[in-house]
Amino acid sequence: MQNTKLQTAIEIVVKALDVPPDDIGPESSIENTPAWDSMGHMSVCLEFERRYGKALALENIIATASVRDLAAMIP
Amino acid sequence: MKFLLLSNVNVQPLVSALKPFEVVPGAYNSMLSELSIANSRASASEISHVISVFDSDSLMGDAFYGGGKPGQCDTFLDALEQFCSRHPEKIVVANSFCLSSSRWLSFADLTHADSIKCLEASLNQRLIAIAKEHSNLVVFDMELLFRRHGEDALISNAMWYAGRIRYTARMFELLSASIRGALAAHAQQSRKVLILDLDNTLWGGVVGELGCHGIALGEDGTARCYRDFQRSLKALQRTGILLVIASKNNESDVDEVFERNSSMLLKREDFAAVCANWRPKVENISEVAQLLNLGTESFVFIDDNPVEREAIRKFMPEIAVPEFPDRVENLQTWFVREVVPVYFGKYAITTEDRAKTEQYRANMARKKLAQSFDLDGYLAELGIECDIRIDSGADLVRAAQMTQKTNQFNLTTRRYTVADLARFVESAEHAVLMLDYRDRFGDEGSVGLAILDLGQGQIDTFLASCRVIGRKVEDHLLDKAIQLCRGRGFSRIIGEYIPSRKNEIAASFYEDHGFKLVTRHPNGSITYEKAIDAEY
């Protein structure tokens, strides 16, 4: 995984969840991040869409559960 | 200010989109209960604004699929109406009904008894009727967003099934902008004056070179772009915005266009002032501001020339200077979409607004007359007639507008909303006095306002439009205020002057009218008192 994509994914999650940057790292996921709840997840997906001007498919929204998943979708 | 955000779907992303407003999200799908139940969070006094952004398809329920009546929509409208009437102190914002383009009846939808297009229209009709009845309800037109940006870009099926979020990120940005714009318009924060260039702005080409018939202004091609732009300007002028020309041209060339070019849709009398000369525009604009008695912070400047725009931005940074469109075919669309709602957004248009240019022009005629008469002779010459109404419900919008917009001759500069005014009018402890003015040059409409606290015998608000300052109309208003206080058994009347950056002109008003200074407060405000015994 490219570092820049991971870094961008972290930025997206930090902005969407409105948490301190240090709270999110490459291994952060829905499982280990309290602010990343179901509502938080929608914010993360919306922030991704806003940044790339592209709509996510339902399958992607459901399957994405971590910073690494998100980074994998970055074009 | 604290907003409560309500919906029947998930609109959580609006909370951050509406920053820096403080927005509290309501519980999921709590819109109907929040609006209906008496002790709901929406009723709490800490909530100043209730923002109700709902999805029409979902609210329609089975009716959207042709299965019966839209019961929830009626429940919502009932609840909304009752909430607005129970809470005149709160501003309620709601979108219009706007159904997605899915039509189960396909081509039959237009004529079928279960037509959802017709249903949507009738729901909106009722919503608008409520907004007309309750001035604290602000409705914005959601259909405009779909028409302009397209449903596919605004509705997200994936987000909908994943988390009950109906809209895309783009739509949340647009919704936030619509809500902000509607609130600003409702609070009457629009600018007042539009300064316009002529060559390549109101018409194509340079009149000094091409002559009054050579410029591009007419029915075809480029010429029509300018004509349509003029048409929109005329529409804006009818909403009470003053148009002013600031152009580097020979005055005689410009006169010729007005007199001889029949395609010139805007006439000389549509402009509050015409400055066509070779002086810097900054100078012309300052002079016009003085002549109109208006601050330049309420001006907007449109000019195709980037050098002129830069000069205004540099020397008069308070003036709004939008960029000019690159392509002439977009002139009208640019103006209507990007200039009007941003700088001249209005939520209500009063009779005074419609006649504004005429009033300002008459004012300049009066100024010219003033140069040749002494004050009393001049006032006698004007043939002034004043009429004062007390606690009239019909004046609420205009009265609120005056408290929001009058800066100069305003003794206390207290800003009130329509809802505040409604409370004063209904309360026996307050009186709202509205003064109408006319003279032989024209009808100025409502130009003076006083709000009295009859419990204390005190003048809470006293203001007059800068258009009539210096014509002693304020004396009529003060006499009436004194009369009302005396009627309540007071032997003295209390006045207050709260200095602001702009109301210096009113500083000596109470002393000039026989009031005695009682207290000079540490914050700069001054309390005055005047005995009003029977001999007065």
XYZ file of C-alpha atoms in Angstrom:
611
model
C 0.000 0.000 0.000
C 1.336 3.430 -0.947
C 2.058 5.658 2.005
C 0.474 8.706 0.369
C -2.831 6.904 -0.081
C -2.772 5.745 3.538
C -1.984 9.295 4.619
C -4.906 10.670 2.571
C -7.237 8.028 3.998
C -6.183 9.050 7.510
C -6.882 12.712 6.686
C -10.351 11.827 5.409
C -11.198 9.896 8.576
C -9.800 12.621 10.873
C -11.827 15.312 9.118
C -15.027 13.261 8.921
C -14.945 12.125 12.547
C -13.661 15.477 13.795
C -11.056 13.790 16.032
C -7.412 14.761 16.840
C -5.019 13.592 14.053
C -3.099 11.404 16.499
C -6.197 9.298 17.159
C -6.138 7.793 13.678
C -3.350 5.669 12.197
C -2.896 3.166 9.360
C -4.367 0.399 11.503
C -7.462 2.318 12.625
C -10.782 0.670 11.880
C -14.431 0.622 12.887
C -13.500 -2.036 15.446
C -10.869 -0.035 17.335
C -12.036 3.575 16.906
C -14.910 4.638 19.202
C -15.866 7.729 17.147
C -16.109 5.584 14.008
C -19.639 4.362 14.681
C -22.335 3.817 12.077
C -23.008 7.552 11.786
C -19.302 8.297 11.743
C -18.939 5.797 8.921
C -21.459 7.696 6.812
C -19.474 10.891 7.421
C -16.299 9.131 6.303
C -17.987 7.959 3.078
C -19.456 11.394 2.406
C -16.087 13.051 2.967
C -14.555 10.558 0.522
C -17.235 11.384 -2.061
C -16.787 15.094 -1.517
C -13.045 14.880 -2.004
C -13.122 12.751 -5.146
C -16.418 13.982 -6.588
C -17.404 10.375 -7.147
C -20.234 8.343 -5.667
C -19.435 5.134 -3.776
C -21.393 1.975 -4.484
C -23.451 0.489 -1.673
C -21.171 -2.568 -1.590
C -18.123 -0.360 -1.054
C -19.805 1.546 1.764
C -20.703 -1.678 3.521
C -17.381 -3.467 2.882
C -15.166 -0.571 3.943
C -14.295 -0.892 7.617
C -10.779 0.484 8.072
C -8.253 3.084 6.974
C -6.635 0.432 4.773
C -9.957 -0.380 3.064
C -10.490 3.291 2.404
C -6.966 3.783 1.044
C -7.559 0.912 -1.367
C -10.442 2.834 -2.940
C -8.434 6.015 -3.541
C -7.960 6.420 -7.292
C -28.253 31.402 18.626
C -28.746 27.674 18.649
C -30.242 25.621 15.789
C -32.128 22.371 16.201
C -31.928 20.229 13.065
C -34.964 18.044 12.381
C -35.789 15.610 9.626
C -37.530 12.378 8.737
C -34.284 10.978 7.273
C -30.618 11.125 8.225
C -29.333 14.680 7.666
C -26.492 14.545 10.178
C -23.922 15.885 7.618
C -25.748 19.224 7.706
C -24.517 19.774 11.259
C -20.959 20.365 10.081
C -22.013 21.939 6.765
C -23.844 24.675 8.688
C -20.796 25.683 10.778
C -20.074 28.130 12.356
C -23.739 28.084 13.382
C -24.192 25.981 16.476
C -26.429 23.119 15.341
C -27.854 20.410 17.586
C -29.093 17.359 15.683
C -32.522 16.066 16.656
C -33.009 12.323 17.168
C -33.445 10.276 13.967
C -36.868 10.820 12.376
C -38.010 13.052 15.256
C -39.320 15.923 13.114
C -43.026 15.216 13.607
C -42.808 14.573 17.338
C -40.514 17.554 18.001
C -42.930 19.886 16.233
C -46.101 18.429 17.765
C -45.279 17.770 21.414
C -45.547 20.756 23.735
C -42.469 20.085 25.889
C -40.151 18.925 23.115
C -36.573 20.009 22.690
C -37.666 22.290 19.832
C -39.814 24.230 22.323
C -36.894 24.827 24.714
C -35.970 28.470 25.089
C -32.283 27.838 24.220
C -33.315 26.871 20.661
C -33.564 30.011 18.514
C -33.966 28.317 15.120
C -35.617 25.069 14.090
C -34.301 23.760 10.769
C -36.623 21.232 9.216
C -35.070 19.581 6.175
C -37.211 16.664 5.136
C -37.339 14.130 2.333
C -40.668 14.461 0.539
C -40.723 10.935 -0.955
C -40.392 9.353 2.494
C -42.888 11.715 4.078
C -45.419 10.737 1.413
C -45.213 7.093 2.488
C -47.492 4.819 0.448
C -49.104 7.807 -1.244
C -45.901 8.122 -3.268
C -46.699 4.693 -4.700
C -50.312 5.559 -5.405
C -51.529 3.920 -2.205
C -53.840 6.348 -0.464
C -53.534 9.796 1.046
C -50.273 11.372 2.247
C -51.298 11.275 5.905
C -47.825 12.119 7.268
C -47.565 15.184 5.045
C -50.792 16.562 6.468
C -49.653 15.728 9.990
C -46.400 17.540 9.305
C -48.133 20.651 7.945
C -50.531 20.746 10.902
C -47.651 20.368 13.348
C -45.576 22.991 11.550
C -48.415 25.491 11.581
C -49.119 24.958 15.266
C -45.449 25.142 16.175
C -44.990 28.441 14.314
C -47.995 29.900 16.026
C -46.970 28.601 19.505
C -43.427 29.916 19.078
C -43.421 33.275 17.297
C -40.034 33.929 18.962
C -38.361 31.123 17.010
C -37.397 31.135 13.358
C -38.416 27.926 11.588
C -36.758 27.036 8.275
C -38.274 24.370 6.019
C -37.702 23.205 2.458
C -40.547 23.096 -0.008
C -41.976 19.686 -0.930
C -39.903 18.241 -3.715
C -40.527 14.727 -4.948
C -37.931 12.748 -6.845
C -38.551 12.187 -10.551
C -39.670 8.552 -10.079
C -43.217 8.408 -11.390
C -44.957 5.049 -11.049
C -47.833 6.181 -13.204
C -45.390 7.214 -15.948
C -47.151 9.334 -18.570
C -50.497 9.018 -16.787
C -49.174 10.892 -13.768
C -50.159 14.281 -15.129
C -53.840 13.447 -15.490
C -54.507 10.537 -13.115
C -56.490 11.088 -9.926
C -53.493 9.872 -7.888
C -51.042 12.138 -9.725
C -48.159 12.817 -7.378
C -47.114 15.883 -9.324
C -50.486 17.451 -8.505
C -50.222 16.254 -4.938
C -46.835 17.897 -4.601
C -48.277 21.174 -5.898
C -51.157 21.134 -3.452
C -48.863 20.337 -0.515
C -46.659 23.254 -1.457
C -49.664 25.487 -1.768
C -50.588 24.751 1.816
C -46.990 25.139 3.017
C -46.773 28.566 1.389
C -50.110 29.595 2.894
C -48.677 28.805 6.338
C -45.563 30.841 5.573
C -47.713 33.800 4.531
C -49.651 33.562 7.770
C -46.616 33.090 10.039
C -43.741 35.432 9.356
C -41.383 33.314 11.488
C -41.581 30.468 8.957
C -38.923 30.696 6.270
C -39.446 28.346 3.314
C -36.775 27.806 0.682
C -37.402 26.270 -2.729
C -35.692 22.881 -2.876
C -36.830 22.233 -6.433
C -34.463 24.958 -7.641
C -31.486 22.897 -6.439
C -32.621 19.837 -8.390
C -33.347 21.854 -11.503
C -29.982 23.537 -11.438
C -27.733 20.636 -10.459
C -29.697 17.572 -11.476
C -31.183 14.822 -9.360
C -28.430 12.286 -10.148
C -25.813 14.575 -8.661
C -27.825 15.241 -5.517
C -29.541 12.000 -4.512
C -27.460 8.995 -3.480
C -29.079 5.574 -3.554
C -26.022 3.951 -1.978
C -25.993 6.335 0.992
C -29.726 5.885 1.319
C -29.588 2.121 1.694
C -26.381 2.183 3.720
C -27.429 4.748 6.303
C -30.729 6.501 5.509
C -28.843 9.455 4.069
C -30.779 10.625 1.059
C -28.322 13.147 -0.351
C -24.811 13.389 -1.719
C -22.053 15.514 -0.189
C -22.732 18.129 -2.894
C -26.401 18.360 -1.899
C -25.506 18.973 1.740
C -23.310 21.877 0.667
C -26.164 23.287 -1.438
C -28.684 22.820 1.368
C -26.402 24.635 3.760
C -26.014 27.537 1.301
C -29.793 27.721 0.771
C -30.492 27.799 4.492
C -27.877 30.497 5.095
C -29.169 32.577 2.190
C -32.801 32.292 3.262
C -31.912 33.264 6.832
C -29.889 36.284 5.706
C -32.723 37.382 3.418
C -35.252 36.903 6.217
C -33.067 39.011 8.525
C -33.048 41.673 5.794
C -29.314 41.813 5.401
C -29.402 42.635 1.710
C -27.355 45.415 0.169
C -29.152 48.479 -1.182
C -27.317 49.943 -4.158
C -25.904 48.483 -7.377
C -23.276 50.583 -9.158
C -23.036 49.781 -12.870
C -20.575 50.520 -15.624
C -21.935 51.153 -19.155
C -19.563 50.155 -21.999
C -19.354 46.350 -22.305
C -21.485 46.014 -19.196
C -24.960 47.435 -19.959
C -24.282 47.280 -23.693
C -21.609 45.892 -25.995
C -18.844 48.159 -27.310
C -17.770 51.707 -26.465
C -20.419 54.356 -27.075
C -17.802 57.117 -27.433
C -16.462 55.310 -30.528
C -19.528 53.584 -31.965
C -22.211 56.193 -31.284
C -25.619 55.678 -29.710
C -26.865 53.371 -32.493
C -23.579 51.506 -32.981
C -23.439 49.842 -29.569
C -24.566 46.210 -29.225
C -27.986 46.347 -27.616
C -31.026 44.788 -29.242
C -32.806 41.626 -30.258
C -30.142 39.342 -31.737
C -26.900 37.687 -30.755
C -24.593 39.570 -28.424
C -26.926 42.567 -28.459
C -29.652 40.460 -26.892
C -27.365 39.283 -24.074
C -27.052 42.866 -22.913
C -30.751 43.521 -23.355
C -31.605 40.498 -21.208
C -29.121 41.650 -18.587
C -30.918 45.006 -18.523
C -34.195 43.157 -18.111
C -32.894 41.434 -14.962
C -31.584 44.733 -13.642
C -35.014 46.244 -14.093
C -36.493 43.311 -12.148
C -33.987 43.872 -9.355
C -34.787 47.568 -9.271
C -38.459 46.694 -8.733
C -37.507 44.869 -5.531
C -36.229 48.113 -4.037
C -32.555 48.052 -5.035
C -31.195 51.371 -6.295
C -29.298 51.353 -9.597
C -26.542 53.895 -10.140
C -24.345 54.448 -13.196
C -20.637 55.112 -12.766
C -19.101 55.277 -16.223
C -16.101 56.949 -17.833
C -17.813 58.576 -20.769
C -18.897 61.931 -22.119
C -22.198 62.755 -20.511
C -23.646 63.820 -23.862
C -22.887 60.389 -25.413
C -24.736 58.670 -22.574
C -27.648 61.123 -22.829
C -27.939 60.239 -26.491
C -28.266 56.527 -25.745
C -31.059 57.227 -23.251
C -32.862 59.562 -25.656
C -32.369 57.882 -29.019
C -31.637 54.179 -28.655
C -35.037 52.520 -28.310
C -33.400 49.204 -27.301
C -32.203 50.809 -24.085
C -34.582 49.052 -21.747
C -33.411 50.862 -18.645
C -34.523 54.470 -18.716
C -32.888 57.390 -17.006
C -35.600 57.376 -14.307
C -34.744 53.775 -13.404
C -31.458 55.024 -11.982
C -31.171 56.804 -8.657
C -28.129 58.626 -10.074
C -26.148 58.736 -13.327
C -22.448 59.650 -13.146
C -20.961 59.786 -16.643
C -17.694 61.724 -16.549
C -13.929 61.214 -16.541
C -13.275 61.401 -12.812
C -12.142 58.356 -10.816
C -15.118 56.099 -10.025
C -14.196 56.135 -6.333
C -14.937 59.872 -6.250
C -18.244 59.512 -8.065
C -19.329 56.707 -5.756
C -18.471 58.656 -2.584
C -20.479 61.594 -3.876
C -23.475 59.410 -4.729
C -23.317 57.840 -1.261
C -23.552 61.300 0.294
C -26.315 62.386 -2.006
C -28.357 59.264 -1.239
C -27.453 59.389 2.461
C -26.401 55.727 2.326
C -23.234 54.035 3.563
C -21.020 52.451 0.883
C -21.011 49.143 2.822
C -24.432 48.566 1.257
C -23.071 48.979 -2.314
C -22.229 46.386 -4.967
C -20.082 47.255 -7.997
C -20.355 45.631 -11.439
C -17.847 46.529 -14.134
C -16.312 44.455 -16.946
C -12.968 46.224 -16.510
C -10.665 44.389 -14.044
C -8.644 47.576 -13.416
C -11.742 49.431 -12.247
C -12.777 46.477 -10.070
C -9.332 46.379 -8.484
C -9.428 50.124 -7.770
C -12.744 49.790 -5.926
C -11.520 46.757 -3.968
C -8.442 48.682 -2.934
C -9.927 52.049 -2.047
C -13.428 51.040 -0.947
C -13.012 47.509 0.423
C -16.456 47.632 2.033
C -18.076 47.562 -1.436
C -18.802 44.085 -2.821
C -17.104 43.613 -6.206
C -18.051 40.333 -7.912
C -15.939 39.057 -10.801
C -17.450 39.680 -14.240
C -18.371 36.623 -16.392
C -15.979 35.700 -19.216
C -18.709 34.947 -21.720
C -21.366 37.451 -22.599
C -24.010 34.744 -23.113
C -23.757 33.956 -19.402
C -24.246 37.540 -18.260
C -27.880 37.222 -17.244
C -27.570 33.752 -15.694
C -24.485 34.827 -13.757
C -26.286 37.870 -12.432
C -29.444 36.051 -11.383
C -27.646 33.077 -9.815
C -24.489 34.501 -8.370
C -25.112 38.163 -7.676
C -28.772 38.601 -6.755
C -29.130 35.838 -4.128
C -25.732 36.578 -2.595
C -25.976 40.364 -2.236
C -29.600 41.269 -2.816
C -31.474 38.268 -1.392
C -34.902 39.297 -0.112
C -37.519 37.275 1.665
C -40.323 39.833 1.658
C -40.839 42.792 -0.631
C -42.827 45.713 0.739
C -44.763 48.430 -1.103
C -41.997 50.851 -0.068
C -39.421 48.683 -1.814
C -41.235 48.952 -5.122
C -41.243 52.736 -5.109
C -37.724 53.195 -3.731
C -35.980 54.641 -6.777
C -38.741 57.163 -7.227
C -38.415 58.186 -3.584
C -34.674 58.708 -3.816
C -35.042 60.685 -7.009
C -37.670 62.892 -5.384
C -35.265 63.358 -2.486
C -32.632 64.747 -4.809
C -35.180 67.168 -6.247
C -35.866 68.284 -2.675
C -32.149 68.751 -2.062
C -31.941 71.051 -5.042
C -34.906 73.020 -3.749
C -33.225 73.213 -0.324
C -30.347 75.127 -1.880
C -32.646 78.029 -2.743
C -34.798 78.325 0.397
C -34.318 78.967 4.114
C -35.298 75.956 6.258
C -38.777 77.041 7.362
C -39.622 78.445 3.970
C -38.356 75.250 2.421
C -40.420 73.055 4.735
C -43.509 75.151 4.031
C -42.787 74.859 0.315
C -42.680 71.071 0.596
C -46.285 70.842 1.813
C -45.488 68.069 4.284
C -48.263 65.771 5.505
C -47.653 63.184 8.212
C -49.918 60.398 9.303
C -49.247 58.233 12.384
C -50.701 54.751 12.910
C -50.568 52.972 16.258
C -50.188 49.177 16.673
C -51.140 48.322 13.122
C -50.576 44.653 12.254
C -50.048 45.582 8.608
C -46.825 47.449 9.477
C -44.932 44.559 11.062
C -42.625 43.702 8.169
C -41.815 47.309 7.364
C -41.307 48.156 11.060
C -38.896 45.252 11.538
C -37.104 46.275 8.353
C -36.675 49.797 9.740
C -35.189 48.615 13.042
C -32.784 46.369 11.115
C -31.696 48.891 8.540
C -31.811 52.367 10.055
C -28.389 53.298 11.379
C -28.143 57.064 11.375
C -31.184 58.709 12.910
C -31.753 55.842 15.355
C -31.565 56.760 19.054
C -31.085 53.246 20.454
C -30.300 51.035 17.388
C -32.218 48.084 18.816
C -32.768 45.471 16.095
C -36.087 43.668 16.159
C -37.575 40.821 14.157
C -41.093 40.657 12.775
C -41.932 38.317 15.659
C -40.686 40.905 18.193
C -42.807 43.579 16.575
C -45.832 41.284 16.641
C -45.355 40.919 20.383
C -45.131 44.690 20.897
C -48.243 45.315 18.833
C -50.242 42.751 20.780
C -48.978 43.804 24.198
C -50.906 46.487 26.088
C -47.616 47.513 27.716
C -46.123 48.581 24.397
C -47.154 50.789 21.530
C -45.723 50.774 18.016
C -46.042 54.116 16.212
C -45.515 54.232 12.477
C -45.272 57.525 10.637
C -46.148 57.940 6.959
C -44.879 60.932 5.060
C -45.807 62.649 1.852
C -45.204 66.022 0.285
C -45.693 67.646 -3.068
C -42.809 65.728 -4.618
C -44.113 62.345 -3.714
C -45.141 59.742 -1.197
C -42.265 58.460 0.938
C -44.381 55.809 2.653
C -43.511 54.735 6.198
C -40.384 56.567 7.317
C -40.605 57.057 11.097
C -40.953 54.507 13.877
C -41.260 54.714 17.639
C -41.720 51.848 20.082
C -42.934 52.877 23.520
C -42.757 50.956 26.752
C -46.035 52.141 28.271
C -45.360 50.229 31.483
C -42.392 52.523 32.174
C -43.330 55.618 30.188
C -40.161 55.130 28.195
C -39.186 55.441 24.544
C -37.575 52.112 23.640
C -36.942 52.843 19.988
C -37.091 56.088 18.041
C -35.894 56.308 14.477
C -36.485 58.039 11.176
C -35.301 57.090 7.717
C -32.371 59.180 6.510
C -34.540 60.164 3.551
C -36.568 62.548 5.713
C -33.979 63.728 8.230
C -33.959 67.502 8.500
C -37.647 67.926 7.754
C -38.828 67.947 11.365
C -41.035 64.911 10.891
C -39.447 63.414 14.005
C -41.175 66.195 15.994
C -44.592 64.821 15.004
C -43.590 61.365 16.156
C -42.279 62.643 19.508
C -45.476 64.651 20.110
C -47.541 61.510 19.597
C -45.299 59.502 21.947
C -45.684 62.131 24.662
C -49.432 62.165 24.160
C -49.649 58.389 24.647
C -47.513 58.443 27.820
C -49.590 61.258 29.215
C -52.689 59.224 28.442
C -51.302 56.455 30.661
C -50.972 58.919 33.549
C -47.226 59.543 33.358
C -46.031 63.006 34.368
C -42.653 62.446 32.684
C -41.340 60.589 29.663
C -37.985 58.792 29.574
C -35.728 58.798 26.521
C -32.476 57.000 25.887
C -29.581 57.596 23.529
C -27.207 54.703 22.868
C -24.280 55.927 20.780
C -23.199 53.722 17.871
C -20.626 54.190 15.113
C -23.267 55.808 12.931
C -25.934 57.610 14.944
C -24.019 60.772 15.875
C -26.647 62.749 13.963
C -29.217 61.861 16.656
C -26.978 62.625 19.664
C -28.539 65.961 20.606
C -32.107 65.034 19.727
C -33.491 64.753 23.257
C -31.693 67.876 24.516
C -32.921 69.832 21.494
C -36.456 68.818 22.451
C -36.414 69.930 26.089
C -35.286 66.680 27.746
C -32.970 66.833 30.779
C -29.988 64.513 31.127
C -30.573 62.110 34.063
C -27.803 59.525 33.920
C -24.720 59.033 31.833
C -24.035 55.277 31.964
C -20.522 53.777 31.920
C -21.224 52.104 28.555
C -21.808 55.516 26.966
C -25.596 55.444 26.815
C -27.515 58.376 28.269
C -30.931 58.480 29.932
C -33.045 61.602 29.538
C -36.309 62.714 31.057
C -38.885 65.335 30.225
C -41.814 66.544 32.318
C -45.057 66.163 30.403
C -47.616 67.877 32.631
C -50.895 69.140 31.283
C -49.450 72.541 30.319
C -47.146 70.998 27.750
